Structure formats: C-alpha cells, structure tokens
CSV table of C-alpha atoms in Angstrom, one decimal:
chain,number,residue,atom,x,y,z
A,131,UNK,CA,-6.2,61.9,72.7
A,132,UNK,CA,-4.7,62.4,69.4
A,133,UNK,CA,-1.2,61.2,68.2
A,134,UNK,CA,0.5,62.5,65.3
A,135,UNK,CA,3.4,61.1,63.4
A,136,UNK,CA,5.1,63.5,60.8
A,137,UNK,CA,7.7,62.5,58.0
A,138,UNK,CA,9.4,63.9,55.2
A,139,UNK,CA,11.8,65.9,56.5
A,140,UNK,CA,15.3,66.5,55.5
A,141,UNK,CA,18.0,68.6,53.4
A,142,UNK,CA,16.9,70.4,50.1
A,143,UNK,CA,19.1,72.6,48.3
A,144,UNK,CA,17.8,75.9,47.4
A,145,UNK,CA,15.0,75.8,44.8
A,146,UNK,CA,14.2,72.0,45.3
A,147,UNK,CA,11.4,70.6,46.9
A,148,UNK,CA,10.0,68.5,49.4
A,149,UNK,CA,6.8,66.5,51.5
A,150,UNK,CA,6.1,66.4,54.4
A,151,UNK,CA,3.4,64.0,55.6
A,152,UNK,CA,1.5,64.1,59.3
A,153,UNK,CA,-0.5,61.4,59.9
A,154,UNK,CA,-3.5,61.5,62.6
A,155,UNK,CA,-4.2,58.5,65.4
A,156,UNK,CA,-8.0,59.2,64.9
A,157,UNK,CA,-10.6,59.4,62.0
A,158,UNK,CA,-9.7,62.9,60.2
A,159,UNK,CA,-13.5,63.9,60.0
A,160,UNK,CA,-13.5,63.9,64.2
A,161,UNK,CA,-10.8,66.5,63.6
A,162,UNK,CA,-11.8,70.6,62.9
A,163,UNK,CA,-8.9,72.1,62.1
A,164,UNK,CA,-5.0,70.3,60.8
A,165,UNK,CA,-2.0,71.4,59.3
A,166,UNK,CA,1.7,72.8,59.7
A,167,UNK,CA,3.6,75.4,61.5
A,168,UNK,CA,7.4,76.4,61.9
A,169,UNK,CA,9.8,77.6,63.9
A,170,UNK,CA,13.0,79.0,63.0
A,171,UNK,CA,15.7,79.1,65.8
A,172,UNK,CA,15.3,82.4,67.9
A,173,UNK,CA,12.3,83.1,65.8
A,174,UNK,CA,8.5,82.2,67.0
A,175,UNK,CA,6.2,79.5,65.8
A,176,UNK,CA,4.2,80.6,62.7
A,177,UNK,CA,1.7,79.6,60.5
A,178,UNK,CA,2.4,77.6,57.2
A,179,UNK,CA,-0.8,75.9,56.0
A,180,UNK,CA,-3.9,74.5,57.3
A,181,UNK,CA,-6.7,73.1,56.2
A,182,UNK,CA,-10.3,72.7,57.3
A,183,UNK,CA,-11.7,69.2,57.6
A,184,UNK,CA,-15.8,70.2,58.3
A,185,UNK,CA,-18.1,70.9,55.5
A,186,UNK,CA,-17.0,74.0,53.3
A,187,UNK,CA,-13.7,73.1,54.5
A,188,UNK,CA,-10.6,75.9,53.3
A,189,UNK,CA,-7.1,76.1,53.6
A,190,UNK,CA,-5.6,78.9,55.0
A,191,UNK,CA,-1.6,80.3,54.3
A,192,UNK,CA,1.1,82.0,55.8
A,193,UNK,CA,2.5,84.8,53.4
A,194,UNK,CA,5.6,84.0,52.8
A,195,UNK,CA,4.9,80.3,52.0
A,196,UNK,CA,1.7,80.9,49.2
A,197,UNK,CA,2.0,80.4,46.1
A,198,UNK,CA,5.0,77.7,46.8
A,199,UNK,CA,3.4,75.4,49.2
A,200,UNK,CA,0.4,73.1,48.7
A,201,UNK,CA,-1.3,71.5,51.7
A,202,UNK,CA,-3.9,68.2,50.6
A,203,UNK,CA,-5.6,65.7,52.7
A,204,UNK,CA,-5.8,61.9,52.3
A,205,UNK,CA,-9.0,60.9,54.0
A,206,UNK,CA,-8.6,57.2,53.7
A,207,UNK,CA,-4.8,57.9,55.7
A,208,UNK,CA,-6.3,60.3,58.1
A,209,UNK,CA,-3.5,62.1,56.9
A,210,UNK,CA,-2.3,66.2,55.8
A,211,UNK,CA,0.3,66.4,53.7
A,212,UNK,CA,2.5,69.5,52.4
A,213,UNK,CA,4.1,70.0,49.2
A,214,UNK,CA,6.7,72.2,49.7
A,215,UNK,CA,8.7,73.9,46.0
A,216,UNK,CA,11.2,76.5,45.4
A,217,UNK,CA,12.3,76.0,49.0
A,218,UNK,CA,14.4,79.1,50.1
A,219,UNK,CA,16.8,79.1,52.8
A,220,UNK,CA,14.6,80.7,54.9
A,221,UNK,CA,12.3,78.0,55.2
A,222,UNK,CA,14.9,76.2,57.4
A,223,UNK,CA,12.9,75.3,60.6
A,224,UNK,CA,11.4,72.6,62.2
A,225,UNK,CA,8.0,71.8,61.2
A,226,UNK,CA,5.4,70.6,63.5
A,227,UNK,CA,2.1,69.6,62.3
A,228,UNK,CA,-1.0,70.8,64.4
A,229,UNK,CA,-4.2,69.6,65.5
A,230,UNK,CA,-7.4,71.2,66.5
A,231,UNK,CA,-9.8,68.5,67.7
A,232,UNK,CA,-11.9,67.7,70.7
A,233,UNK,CA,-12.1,71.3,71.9
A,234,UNK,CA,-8.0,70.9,72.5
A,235,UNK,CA,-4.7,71.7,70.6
A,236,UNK,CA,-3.1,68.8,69.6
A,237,UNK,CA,0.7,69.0,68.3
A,238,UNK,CA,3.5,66.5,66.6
A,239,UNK,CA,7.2,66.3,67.8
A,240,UNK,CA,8.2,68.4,64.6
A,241,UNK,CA,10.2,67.1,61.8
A,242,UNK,CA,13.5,69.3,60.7
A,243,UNK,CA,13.4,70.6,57.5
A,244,UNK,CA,17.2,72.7,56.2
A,245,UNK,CA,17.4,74.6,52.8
A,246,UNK,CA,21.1,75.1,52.0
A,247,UNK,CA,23.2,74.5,49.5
C-alpha cells in the first residue's frame, strides 16, 4: 500500500507561479513510475508530468504544460515535486499526483490549484 500526501496548492494570478509537492509513504526507488495529473471540471484527467524512478529514468510532459513546468525528485523525501511558471488560467484544476508501484495504480486526494486574476 502506498499513501500519498500532496501540498502546494492554491490561488496564483495569471503569469505567477507555483509548487506543488507529493510525498510518497514508501521508499521512492520501490516506486516505477510518479508524477501529476489534472482535471479540469467537465474535462477528463490528463497528463502533466511524470517522472521515471528506475535506472535511465525520464520525465515525460503533457503539451500544453512543457516548457513551463518542471517536475524533480527528492530521494532522501521520497518525494516528486512540480514547479509550475507562467500559470495560465487554464491550468485551473485539481491536481492529483500519481503512483505506479507494486504492479498497481496508486493515486493522492488532489490538491486544487486556480489561476485567476
């Protein structure tokens, strides 16, 4: 069983930035695959970022996010995190971190993140 606790959500006014931190109940090198996804009300769930914990690990975008988000891992916190600049307000959406770890899906209770001004 995994547990994830997420933070750093909150309101941003167009162009600011923001963190947001998920932080996993186990070691992070028994986990595959961790990172973020959104959802947008009446929209579906979609990629943000992820990273890959194994050897040769990646990270991996959605389009609309690169080139304005950064995902990095703490090892010694067991914890992803995700920079997040030049928010736009159609990044509003609650964020939930993911997990990929013993052969299951693993997801956090979502953090709410609103760009407005």
């Amino acid at each position: 069983q995994v547990t994830l606790v997420e933070s750093g959500g909150g309101l941003v006014q167009p162009g600011g930035s923001l963190r947001l931190s998920c932080a996993a109940s186990v070691n992070i090198f028994s986990i595959n695959t961790m990172g973020w996804y959104r959802q947008a009300p009446g929209k579906q769930r979609e990629l943000v970022a992820m990273v890959t914990i194994g050897s040769g690990g990646g990270t991996n975008y959605g389009d609309s996010v690169k080139g304005r988000f950064t995902i990095s891992r703490d090892n010694a916190k067991n914890t992803v995190n995700l920079q997040m600049n030049s928010l736009k307000p159609e990044d509003t959406a609650v964020y939930y971190c993911r997990v990929w770890a013993y052969s299951k899906i693993y997801w956090g209770q979502g953090t709410e993140v609103t760009v407005s001004s």
